Amino acid sequence: MAGREITSLLVLILIALPVLAFAIQTLRTEPSRKEDREYKEGDSIPLFANAAFPNQNPCEAYSYFDLPFCPPGDPIPNRKKSFEEVIAGDCCTNTGYELRFKKETKKKLLCEKNLKREEVAKFRDAIAADTVYEMYCDDIRLRERVGVNATYSYIEMQFFHLIKHLDFHFRYLGNRVKEVYVLGDTDSAVDVTDEEAEIKVNFTYSVIWGDLESEKENQDKVMRGLSERVGEDDPMHYDAVFISFCWLALIGFVTGPCLREYFTRPRHSHGDACRCPRYSSLLGAVLGVGIQQFFTICILFVLAYTGHLHVCSNKGLYIPLIVTYSLTSCLSGYKATSFHSGFTTHGWIECVIQTGALYLVPVILTGLVVTILAITVDEVLDLPEYDDIAYYIIIYLFIGISFLTVGGISGRTSLNESEITCSTRHFQNEITNQAWYMRTPTQMFLGGLLPFSLIFSMMDDIYASLYNLKVCGAFSTMFTAFISIIALTVFVGIIYTCSQLDKQDHQWWWRSVFRGGSVAIFMFAYGLYFYARANARISMNLIVFLGYNACIFYAVFLMLGTIGFYASSIGFHYMGRVLRRR
């Protein structure tokens, strides 16, 4: 029966891979089907301000209104957020610019601002960093500089000038806007060089309209440009995909014999009165690493909230991550050996080794495969320097392994974990013929589908936050998703385990882990759909993206699997009390 289930799973995977590849290819090459909006003369066209960022480092983006420009306009009711807006930063806010179809404006006052010293300093720093900002008008992206800086060698001084006037140029065809671009007037720019000055600035704008129908040549150029974009060369390298499968097959060939020996060798007997989980050392390692991932993520949330996590810098991201993971290794070692020692005093060293390797070894292998494949297809990776890599390895060797060993030794003497699983002596023998909806694959599918369906509307925001595309609200999005998924995993785990035990089926230990972590598989698969739509904004090819995604959601799988296990233990104890009263 197990062989047939494995064969069926492999067949499904083989069928799904070409379908996914075809879907990605179709989504990436399909032209945009969005029709231009039609306007009547005098209709208002909203202008949304999005994000500002240094021109040389878009990663350090922030909201447009973090700079002391004119205040935002009135919010537009019942406005739906587009996918392009999410991956562009998700900071779009209505501005006070009054733009009307075919209505020209000359030097209209937007607002009058009395800039204080701190506000002048913000503008000066933004100009020094060559900051640009983005706006969206009729779904057309506009960019303009905050200001200009000039250096005069003969006086060796740098001057900063704030652009206070914008010219909006619209080109229309019939009742539709076809082109929009914006130009800042540098001749009227205000000098903000003086650090002690408080400056009065009048922000103004002009609107110029042009008819494309009378410019047939320009219209043809626009149409040719559209046709060229539709027929772009496919950046997906199929030879790299083939090589990746070869590498995965090689890894399976090397590790397969070791895994087969582990899963087929004789096990220590725990007695007939106690139905204990198979491979208790591996299950303990999963629970230990899952708890470690949970606390690591919580600490990263704290660092991000306090501003100490810098995702735009390799050192600013990797060092806190590695140090946090190393320090929490004591938790994983303690929990793993304390769980395993509840069933047998043998094999605790093996349990510690499994705990240390369960997450790091797959991540290191994935990193090696992705790096080699990226080199094969001439992809440029933003990798740390060799000195930094050696530094990271030293940190984990001295801190991580030491804490893991100390935690493992401390947990070896604990015998309380067996109370979770060894109270089944009060139950009847387990049933042999399970209903289809109680089997492990079905529980994984349904147990993952329910939480995923409830957070489906947040998936674009989650992925945009993970890959630093979402600027505004990234922390609240990730934290809300984190709490929601945990709560749903606990709920599903308790309900399913109570139902399972009520049918006298006591094999819940591993099933609860797989069921709890299965939502991570759905989230990982959604990444293919997200990448197909957002690959123009993501500066990595598909293989590198999948490598990063695999490492992230493997950690999520272990964490949610652990949460699912302890949620099921709550249902186990509850059903134990219920069945004893019968």
Coordinates of C-alpha atoms in Angstrom, one line a residue:
M1 CA 0.0 0.0 0.0
A2 CA 2.8 2.4 0.9
G3 CA 4.6 1.6 -2.4
R4 CA 1.5 2.4 -4.4
E5 CA 1.0 5.7 -2.6
I6 CA 4.6 6.7 -3.2
T7 CA 4.3 5.7 -6.9
S8 CA 1.1 7.8 -7.2
L9 CA 2.8 10.8 -5.6
L10 CA 5.7 10.5 -8.0
V11 CA 3.3 10.3 -11.0
L12 CA 1.5 13.4 -9.8
I13 CA 4.7 15.3 -9.5
L14 CA 5.9 14.3 -13.0
I15 CA 2.5 15.5 -14.4
A16 CA 2.5 18.7 -12.4
L17 CA 6.0 19.9 -13.3
P18 CA 5.4 20.3 -17.1
V19 CA 2.0 21.9 -16.3
L20 CA 3.6 24.4 -14.0
A21 CA 6.4 25.2 -16.4
F22 CA 3.9 25.8 -19.2
A23 CA 1.8 28.0 -16.9
I24 CA 4.8 30.1 -16.0
Q25 CA 5.8 30.5 -19.6
T26 CA 2.3 31.5 -20.6
L27 CA 1.9 34.0 -17.9
R28 CA 5.3 35.6 -18.5
T29 CA 4.8 36.0 -22.3
E30 CA 1.1 36.8 -22.4
P31 CA 0.5 40.5 -23.2
S32 CA -1.4 42.7 -20.9
R33 CA -5.1 42.6 -21.4
K34 CA -5.9 45.7 -19.3
E35 CA -7.9 48.2 -21.4
D36 CA -7.2 51.9 -21.1
R37 CA -9.8 53.8 -19.1
E38 CA -12.1 56.2 -21.0
Y39 CA -12.6 59.7 -19.8
K40 CA -14.9 62.6 -20.7
E41 CA -13.5 66.1 -21.0
G42 CA -13.0 67.5 -17.5
D43 CA -13.0 64.1 -15.7
S44 CA -10.6 63.9 -12.8
I45 CA -7.6 61.7 -13.2
P46 CA -6.1 60.8 -9.8
L47 CA -2.4 60.9 -9.2
F48 CA -0.9 58.6 -6.6
A49 CA 2.4 59.1 -4.9
N50 CA 4.2 55.8 -4.1
A51 CA 7.7 55.4 -2.8
A52 CA 11.0 57.3 -2.8
F53 CA 14.4 55.7 -2.9
P54 CA 18.1 56.4 -3.7
N55 CA 18.7 56.0 -7.4
Q56 CA 21.7 53.7 -6.9
N57 CA 20.0 51.6 -4.1
P58 CA 16.3 51.0 -4.7
C59 CA 16.3 48.5 -1.8
E60 CA 16.3 51.4 0.7
A61 CA 12.9 52.7 -0.3
Y62 CA 10.4 54.5 1.9
S63 CA 7.1 56.3 1.5
Y64 CA 6.9 59.4 -0.6
F65 CA 5.2 61.2 2.2
D66 CA 8.1 60.5 4.6
L67 CA 9.6 63.5 2.9
P68 CA 8.0 66.8 3.8
F69 CA 6.1 67.4 0.5
C70 CA 2.6 68.7 0.4
P71 CA 0.1 66.6 2.5
P72 CA -1.9 63.8 0.7
G73 CA -5.2 64.4 -0.8
D74 CA -8.5 62.9 0.2
P75 CA -8.6 59.0 0.0
I76 CA -10.6 57.5 -2.8
P77 CA -13.4 55.3 -1.5
N78 CA -13.8 51.7 -2.5
R79 CA -10.5 51.7 -4.4
K80 CA -9.1 48.3 -5.2
K81 CA -5.3 47.7 -4.9
S82 CA -3.7 46.2 -8.0
F83 CA -0.9 43.6 -8.1
E84 CA 1.4 46.0 -9.8
E85 CA 0.9 48.4 -6.9
V86 CA 1.8 45.7 -4.3
I87 CA 5.1 44.8 -5.9
A88 CA 5.9 48.5 -6.5
G89 CA 6.0 49.2 -2.8
D90 CA 2.3 49.4 -1.8
C91 CA 2.6 53.0 -0.7
C92 CA 0.2 54.5 -3.2
T93 CA -1.6 57.5 -1.7
N94 CA -3.8 60.0 -3.4
T95 CA -2.1 63.4 -3.8
G96 CA -3.5 66.9 -4.0
Y97 CA -2.7 67.4 -7.7
E98 CA -5.9 68.3 -9.7
L99 CA -5.5 66.7 -13.1
R100 CA -8.5 66.8 -15.5
F101 CA -8.8 65.2 -18.9
K102 CA -7.9 67.7 -21.7
K103 CA -7.8 70.6 -19.2
E104 CA -4.5 72.5 -19.2
T105 CA -3.1 74.2 -16.1
K106 CA -0.3 76.7 -15.8
K107 CA 1.7 77.3 -12.6
K108 CA -1.1 76.2 -10.3
L109 CA -0.3 76.3 -6.6
L110 CA -0.3 72.9 -4.9
C111 CA 0.6 74.1 -1.4
E112 CA 2.7 76.5 0.5
K113 CA 5.2 75.0 3.0
N114 CA 7.3 76.6 5.7
L115 CA 10.1 74.1 6.0
K116 CA 11.7 73.8 9.4
R117 CA 15.4 72.9 9.8
E118 CA 14.6 69.2 10.3
E119 CA 12.5 69.2 7.1
V120 CA 15.1 71.1 5.1
A121 CA 17.7 68.5 6.3
K122 CA 15.5 65.6 5.1
F123 CA 15.3 67.1 1.6
R124 CA 19.0 67.9 1.6
D125 CA 19.9 64.3 2.6
A126 CA 17.5 62.9 -0.1
I127 CA 19.1 65.1 -2.7
A128 CA 22.6 64.1 -1.7
A129 CA 21.6 60.4 -2.1
D130 CA 20.2 61.2 -5.6
T131 CA 16.7 60.2 -4.4
V132 CA 13.9 59.7 -6.9
Y133 CA 10.2 59.2 -6.2
E134 CA 7.5 57.3 -8.1
M135 CA 4.0 58.4 -8.9
Y136 CA 1.2 56.6 -10.8
C137 CA -1.3 58.3 -13.1
D138 CA -3.8 56.1 -14.9
D139 CA -1.6 53.1 -14.0
I140 CA 1.4 54.7 -15.7
R141 CA 4.5 55.0 -13.6
L142 CA 6.2 58.4 -13.4
R143 CA 9.6 59.1 -11.9
E144 CA 11.3 62.3 -10.9
R145 CA 14.2 63.5 -8.8
V146 CA 13.7 65.2 -5.5
G147 CA 16.3 67.7 -6.4
V148 CA 19.7 68.3 -8.0
N149 CA 23.1 68.8 -6.5
A150 CA 25.9 70.7 -8.1
T151 CA 29.6 70.8 -7.2
Y152 CA 31.7 73.8 -8.2
S153 CA 35.4 72.9 -8.2
Y154 CA 36.6 76.5 -8.0
I155 CA 35.0 77.0 -4.6
E156 CA 35.0 73.3 -3.5
M157 CA 31.4 73.4 -2.3
Q158 CA 28.4 71.4 -3.0
F159 CA 24.9 73.0 -3.5
F160 CA 21.6 71.3 -3.1
H161 CA 18.5 72.5 -5.0
L162 CA 14.9 71.3 -4.3
I163 CA 12.6 70.9 -7.3
K164 CA 9.4 72.7 -6.5
H165 CA 7.6 72.8 -9.9
L166 CA 6.5 69.8 -12.0
D167 CA 5.3 69.8 -15.6
F168 CA 2.9 66.9 -16.4
H169 CA 2.7 66.1 -20.1
F170 CA -0.3 64.0 -21.2
R171 CA -0.8 62.5 -24.7
Y172 CA -4.3 61.1 -25.5
L173 CA -5.9 59.2 -28.3
G174 CA -9.7 59.7 -28.5
N175 CA -11.0 59.4 -24.9
R176 CA -8.0 57.5 -23.5
V177 CA -4.7 58.6 -22.0
K178 CA -1.9 56.9 -23.8
E179 CA 1.3 58.5 -22.5
V180 CA 2.2 60.5 -19.4
Y181 CA 5.6 61.9 -18.3
V182 CA 6.7 64.4 -15.8
L183 CA 9.5 66.9 -15.9
G184 CA 10.9 68.8 -13.0
D185 CA 11.8 72.5 -13.5
T186 CA 15.4 72.9 -12.3
D187 CA 15.5 76.6 -13.2
S188 CA 13.0 77.4 -10.4
A189 CA 14.6 75.0 -7.9
V190 CA 15.0 76.2 -4.3
D191 CA 18.5 76.2 -2.6
V192 CA 18.4 74.1 0.5
T193 CA 22.2 74.0 1.1
D194 CA 22.1 76.1 4.3
E195 CA 21.8 73.7 7.3
E196 CA 20.5 76.4 9.6
A197 CA 17.9 78.0 7.3
E198 CA 14.1 77.7 7.5
I199 CA 12.7 78.1 4.0
K200 CA 9.3 79.0 2.5
V201 CA 8.5 76.9 -0.6
N202 CA 5.6 77.2 -3.0
F203 CA 5.1 73.8 -4.7
T204 CA 3.4 74.3 -8.1
Y205 CA 2.6 72.3 -11.2
S206 CA 1.5 72.7 -14.8
V207 CA -0.5 70.3 -17.0
I208 CA 0.0 70.1 -20.8
W209 CA -2.1 68.0 -23.1
G210 CA -1.3 66.7 -26.6
D211 CA -3.3 64.8 -29.2
L212 CA -1.7 61.6 -30.5
E213 CA -4.2 61.3 -33.4
S214 CA -2.5 64.2 -35.2
E215 CA 0.9 62.5 -34.7
K216 CA 0.6 59.3 -36.6
E217 CA 4.2 58.6 -36.6
N218 CA 4.4 58.7 -32.8
Q219 CA 1.4 56.4 -32.6
D220 CA 3.1 53.9 -34.9
K221 CA 6.1 54.0 -32.6
V222 CA 4.0 53.2 -29.6
M223 CA 2.4 50.3 -31.3
R224 CA 5.7 48.9 -32.5
G225 CA 7.0 49.2 -28.9
L226 CA 4.1 47.3 -27.6
S227 CA 4.5 44.5 -30.1
E228 CA 8.2 44.2 -29.3
R229 CA 7.6 43.8 -25.6
V230 CA 5.1 41.0 -26.2
G231 CA 7.6 39.0 -28.2
E232 CA 10.6 39.2 -25.9
D233 CA 13.0 36.4 -25.6
D234 CA 12.2 34.0 -22.9
P235 CA 14.7 34.5 -20.0
M236 CA 14.0 31.0 -18.6
H237 CA 16.9 28.7 -19.3
Y238 CA 15.7 25.1 -19.8
D239 CA 19.2 23.7 -19.8
A240 CA 19.5 25.1 -16.2
V241 CA 16.3 23.4 -15.2
F242 CA 17.6 20.1 -16.6
I243 CA 20.9 20.5 -14.8
S244 CA 19.0 21.2 -11.5
F245 CA 17.1 17.9 -11.8
C246 CA 20.4 16.1 -12.5
W247 CA 21.9 17.6 -9.3
L248 CA 18.8 16.7 -7.3
A249 CA 19.1 13.1 -8.6
L250 CA 22.8 13.0 -7.6
I251 CA 22.0 14.2 -4.1
G252 CA 19.3 11.6 -3.8
F253 CA 21.7 8.9 -5.0
V254 CA 24.3 9.9 -2.4
T255 CA 22.0 10.3 0.5
G256 CA 19.5 7.5 -0.3
P257 CA 21.5 4.5 1.0
C258 CA 22.2 6.4 4.4
L259 CA 18.5 7.2 4.8
R260 CA 17.4 3.7 3.8
E261 CA 19.7 2.2 6.4
Y262 CA 18.3 4.5 9.1
F263 CA 14.7 3.8 8.3
T264 CA 15.1 0.0 8.0
R265 CA 17.3 -0.9 10.8
P266 CA 15.9 -2.5 14.0
R267 CA 14.4 -0.2 16.7
H268 CA 14.4 -0.4 20.4
S269 CA 11.2 -1.8 21.8
H270 CA 9.2 0.3 24.2
G271 CA 6.7 -2.3 25.3
D272 CA 3.2 -3.3 24.3
A273 CA 1.5 -1.0 26.7
C274 CA 2.8 2.1 25.1
R275 CA 2.3 2.9 21.4
C276 CA 5.3 5.2 20.9
P277 CA 6.2 7.0 17.7
R278 CA 8.5 5.4 15.1
Y279 CA 11.9 7.1 14.7
S280 CA 11.6 9.0 17.9
S281 CA 15.1 10.6 17.5
L282 CA 14.1 12.0 14.1
L283 CA 10.8 13.2 15.4
G284 CA 12.6 14.8 18.4
A285 CA 14.9 16.6 15.9
V286 CA 12.0 17.9 13.9
L287 CA 10.3 19.2 17.1
G288 CA 13.6 20.7 18.3
V289 CA 14.3 22.5 15.0
G290 CA 10.7 23.6 14.7
I291 CA 10.9 25.3 18.1
Q292 CA 14.2 26.8 17.2
Q293 CA 12.7 28.3 14.0
F294 CA 9.8 29.7 15.9
F295 CA 12.0 31.6 18.4
T296 CA 14.3 32.7 15.6
I297 CA 11.4 34.2 13.6
C298 CA 10.1 35.9 16.8
I299 CA 13.5 37.4 17.5
L300 CA 13.8 38.6 13.8
F301 CA 10.4 40.3 14.2
V302 CA 11.7 42.2 17.3
L303 CA 14.8 43.2 15.4
A304 CA 12.8 44.4 12.4
Y305 CA 10.4 46.3 14.6
T306 CA 13.2 48.1 16.4
G307 CA 15.0 48.9 13.2
H308 CA 18.1 46.6 13.8
L309 CA 17.5 44.3 10.8
H310 CA 18.8 45.7 7.6
V311 CA 17.7 43.6 4.6
C312 CA 19.5 45.7 2.1
S313 CA 22.9 44.7 3.4
N314 CA 24.4 41.2 3.4
K315 CA 26.0 41.7 6.8
G316 CA 23.0 43.5 8.2
L317 CA 20.9 40.5 7.4
Y318 CA 23.1 37.4 7.6
I319 CA 24.9 38.2 10.9
P320 CA 21.7 38.7 13.0
L321 CA 20.2 35.6 11.4
I322 CA 23.2 33.4 12.0
V323 CA 23.8 34.7 15.5
T324 CA 20.1 34.2 16.4
Y325 CA 20.0 30.7 14.9
S326 CA 23.2 29.8 16.8
L327 CA 22.0 31.1 20.1
T328 CA 18.7 29.2 19.8
S329 CA 20.5 26.0 19.0
C330 CA 20.4 25.2 22.7
L331 CA 16.6 25.1 22.6
S332 CA 16.6 22.7 19.6
G333 CA 19.1 20.4 21.3
Y334 CA 17.3 20.3 24.6
K335 CA 13.8 19.7 23.1
A336 CA 15.1 17.0 20.7
T337 CA 16.9 14.9 23.3
S338 CA 14.3 15.4 26.0
F339 CA 11.6 14.1 23.7
H340 CA 13.8 11.1 22.5
S341 CA 15.0 10.3 26.0
G342 CA 11.4 9.9 27.1
F343 CA 11.3 6.6 25.2
T344 CA 14.8 5.3 25.3
T345 CA 18.2 6.1 26.8
H346 CA 20.0 5.0 23.6
G347 CA 20.9 7.1 20.6
W348 CA 20.8 10.6 22.2
I349 CA 24.0 11.6 20.4
E350 CA 22.5 10.5 17.1
C351 CA 19.5 12.7 18.0
V352 CA 21.7 15.7 18.5
I353 CA 23.5 15.2 15.2
Q354 CA 20.1 14.9 13.4
T355 CA 19.0 18.1 15.0
G356 CA 22.0 20.0 13.9
A357 CA 21.8 18.6 10.3
L358 CA 18.1 18.6 9.8
Y359 CA 17.8 22.2 8.5
L360 CA 21.4 23.3 7.8
V361 CA 22.4 20.4 5.5
P362 CA 19.5 20.9 3.1
V363 CA 20.0 24.6 3.1
I364 CA 23.8 24.3 2.4
L365 CA 23.1 21.8 -0.4
T366 CA 20.5 24.0 -1.9
G367 CA 22.9 27.0 -1.8
L368 CA 25.6 25.0 -3.6
V369 CA 23.2 23.8 -6.3
V370 CA 21.8 27.2 -6.9
T371 CA 25.2 28.8 -7.0
I372 CA 26.5 26.3 -9.5
L373 CA 23.4 26.6 -11.7
A374 CA 23.6 30.4 -11.5
I375 CA 27.2 30.3 -12.7
T376 CA 26.1 27.9 -15.5
V377 CA 23.6 30.3 -16.9
D378 CA 25.8 33.4 -16.3
E379 CA 23.5 34.7 -13.5
V380 CA 25.1 37.3 -11.2
L381 CA 24.5 36.5 -7.5
D382 CA 24.7 38.9 -4.7
L383 CA 26.9 36.6 -2.5
P384 CA 28.9 37.5 0.6
E385 CA 32.7 37.8 0.2
Y386 CA 34.8 34.7 1.1
D387 CA 36.0 36.4 4.3
D388 CA 32.4 37.0 5.4
I389 CA 31.5 33.4 4.6
A390 CA 34.4 32.2 6.7
Y391 CA 33.3 34.5 9.5
Y392 CA 29.7 33.1 9.4
I393 CA 31.0 29.6 9.5
I394 CA 33.2 30.4 12.5
I395 CA 30.2 32.0 14.3
Y396 CA 28.2 28.8 13.9
L397 CA 31.0 26.4 14.7
F398 CA 31.9 28.1 18.0
I399 CA 28.4 29.3 19.1
G400 CA 25.9 27.1 17.4
I401 CA 27.5 23.7 17.9
S402 CA 28.5 24.5 21.4
F403 CA 24.9 25.6 22.4
L404 CA 23.4 22.6 20.5
T405 CA 25.6 20.2 22.5
V406 CA 24.9 21.8 25.8
G407 CA 21.2 21.8 25.1
G408 CA 21.3 18.1 24.1
I409 CA 23.2 17.1 27.2
S410 CA 20.7 19.0 29.4
G411 CA 17.7 17.5 27.7
R412 CA 19.0 13.9 27.9
T413 CA 18.0 13.6 31.6
S414 CA 14.4 14.7 31.0
L415 CA 11.8 11.9 30.9
N416 CA 8.6 14.0 30.9
E417 CA 8.0 14.1 27.2
S418 CA 6.8 10.5 27.1
E419 CA 3.6 11.5 28.9
I420 CA 2.5 13.0 25.6
T421 CA 2.5 9.8 23.6
C422 CA 2.6 7.0 26.1
S423 CA -0.8 7.3 27.6
T424 CA -2.5 5.3 24.9
R425 CA -2.8 2.2 27.0
H426 CA -6.4 3.2 27.8
F427 CA -7.4 3.1 24.2
Q428 CA -8.5 0.1 22.1
N429 CA -6.4 -1.3 19.3
E430 CA -6.2 1.0 16.3
I431 CA -8.3 0.4 13.2
T432 CA -6.8 -1.2 10.1
N433 CA -9.1 0.2 7.4
Q434 CA -9.1 4.0 7.5
A435 CA -11.5 6.2 5.6
W436 CA -9.9 8.0 2.7
Y437 CA -10.3 11.4 4.4
M438 CA -8.3 10.2 7.5
R439 CA -5.2 9.1 5.6
T440 CA -2.0 11.1 5.8
P441 CA -2.0 12.5 2.2
T442 CA -5.6 13.6 2.5
Q443 CA -5.0 15.1 5.9
M444 CA -2.0 17.0 4.5
F445 CA -4.0 18.3 1.6
L446 CA -7.0 19.4 3.6
G447 CA -5.0 20.5 6.6
G448 CA -2.9 22.7 4.4
L449 CA -5.7 23.9 2.1
L450 CA -7.9 25.4 4.9
P451 CA -5.2 27.7 6.4
F452 CA -3.9 28.6 2.9
S453 CA -7.4 29.4 1.6
L454 CA -7.9 31.9 4.5
I455 CA -4.6 33.7 3.9
F456 CA -4.8 33.4 0.1
S457 CA -5.7 37.1 -0.3
M458 CA -2.6 38.0 1.6
M459 CA -0.1 35.9 -0.4
D460 CA 0.9 38.7 -2.8
D461 CA 1.6 40.9 0.1
I462 CA 3.5 38.2 1.9
Y463 CA 5.8 37.4 -1.1
A464 CA 6.3 41.1 -1.8
S465 CA 7.4 41.6 1.8
L466 CA 9.7 38.6 1.7
Y467 CA 11.5 39.9 -1.3
N468 CA 11.6 43.5 -0.2
L469 CA 9.2 44.7 -2.9
K470 CA 6.6 45.9 -0.4
V471 CA 7.7 49.1 1.3
C472 CA 4.7 50.3 3.3
G473 CA 3.1 47.9 5.8
A474 CA 5.6 45.0 5.2
F475 CA 6.1 44.4 9.0
S476 CA 2.3 44.4 9.8
T477 CA 1.6 42.1 6.8
M478 CA 4.2 39.6 7.9
F479 CA 3.3 39.7 11.5
T480 CA -0.5 39.4 10.8
A481 CA 0.2 36.4 8.5
F482 CA 2.5 34.8 11.1
I483 CA -0.2 35.0 13.8
S484 CA -3.0 33.9 11.5
I485 CA -1.2 30.8 10.2
I486 CA -0.3 29.7 13.7
A487 CA -3.8 30.1 15.0
L488 CA -5.3 28.2 12.0
T489 CA -2.7 25.4 12.4
V490 CA -3.6 25.0 16.0
F491 CA -7.3 24.9 15.3
V492 CA -7.0 22.4 12.5
G493 CA -4.6 20.2 14.5
I494 CA -6.9 20.0 17.5
I495 CA -10.0 19.3 15.4
Y496 CA -8.4 16.6 13.2
T497 CA -6.7 14.8 16.1
C498 CA -9.9 14.7 18.2
S499 CA -11.8 13.2 15.2
Q500 CA -9.0 10.7 14.6
L501 CA -8.8 9.5 18.2
D502 CA -12.6 9.2 18.4
K503 CA -12.3 6.6 15.6
Q504 CA -9.7 4.7 17.6
D505 CA -6.8 5.7 15.3
H506 CA -3.8 6.6 17.4
Q507 CA -1.1 7.2 14.8
W508 CA -1.2 10.9 15.1
W509 CA 2.5 11.8 15.9
W510 CA 4.0 12.0 12.4
R511 CA 0.7 12.8 10.8
S512 CA 0.3 15.9 12.9
V513 CA 3.7 17.2 11.8
F514 CA 3.0 16.6 8.1
R515 CA -0.5 18.1 8.4
G516 CA 0.6 21.1 10.3
G517 CA 3.5 21.9 8.0
S518 CA 1.6 21.2 4.7
V519 CA 0.4 24.8 4.4
A520 CA 4.1 25.7 3.7
I521 CA 3.9 23.5 0.6
F522 CA 1.0 25.5 -0.7
M523 CA 2.8 28.7 0.1
F524 CA 5.9 27.5 -1.7
A525 CA 3.9 26.5 -4.8
Y526 CA 2.2 29.9 -4.9
G527 CA 5.7 31.4 -5.3
L528 CA 5.7 30.1 -8.9
Y529 CA 2.6 32.0 -9.7
F530 CA 3.9 35.1 -8.0
Y531 CA 7.2 34.9 -9.8
A532 CA 5.5 34.5 -13.2
R533 CA 3.8 37.9 -12.7
A534 CA 6.5 39.8 -10.8
N535 CA 9.7 38.5 -12.4
A536 CA 10.3 41.9 -13.9
R537 CA 10.7 43.3 -10.4
I538 CA 12.6 40.4 -8.9
S539 CA 16.3 40.6 -9.7
M540 CA 16.9 36.8 -9.9
N541 CA 16.1 34.0 -12.3
L542 CA 13.7 31.2 -11.5
I543 CA 16.2 28.7 -10.2
V544 CA 17.7 31.2 -7.7
F545 CA 14.2 32.2 -6.7
L546 CA 13.2 28.6 -6.1
G547 CA 16.3 28.1 -4.0
Y548 CA 15.6 31.0 -1.7
N549 CA 11.9 29.9 -1.5
A550 CA 12.8 26.3 -0.6
C551 CA 15.0 27.4 2.3
I552 CA 12.4 29.9 3.6
F553 CA 9.4 27.5 3.4
Y554 CA 11.3 24.5 4.6
A555 CA 11.8 26.5 7.8
V556 CA 8.1 27.4 7.9
F557 CA 7.3 23.7 7.3
L558 CA 9.3 22.6 10.4
M559 CA 7.9 25.4 12.5
L560 CA 4.3 24.8 11.6
G561 CA 4.8 21.0 11.8
T562 CA 6.0 21.4 15.4
I563 CA 3.1 23.7 16.3
G564 CA 0.7 21.1 14.7
F565 CA 2.2 18.4 16.8
Y566 CA 1.7 20.2 20.1
A567 CA -1.8 21.3 19.0
S568 CA -2.6 17.6 18.4
S569 CA -1.2 16.8 21.8
I570 CA -3.8 19.1 23.3
G571 CA -6.5 17.2 21.4
F572 CA -4.9 13.9 22.5
H573 CA -5.1 14.8 26.2
Y574 CA -8.6 16.1 25.8
M575 CA -9.8 12.9 24.1
G576 CA -7.9 10.8 26.7
R577 CA -10.0 12.3 29.5
V578 CA -13.2 11.9 27.4
L579 CA -12.6 8.2 26.6
R580 CA -11.7 7.4 30.2
R581 CA -15.1 8.6 31.3
R582 CA -16.9 6.3 28.9

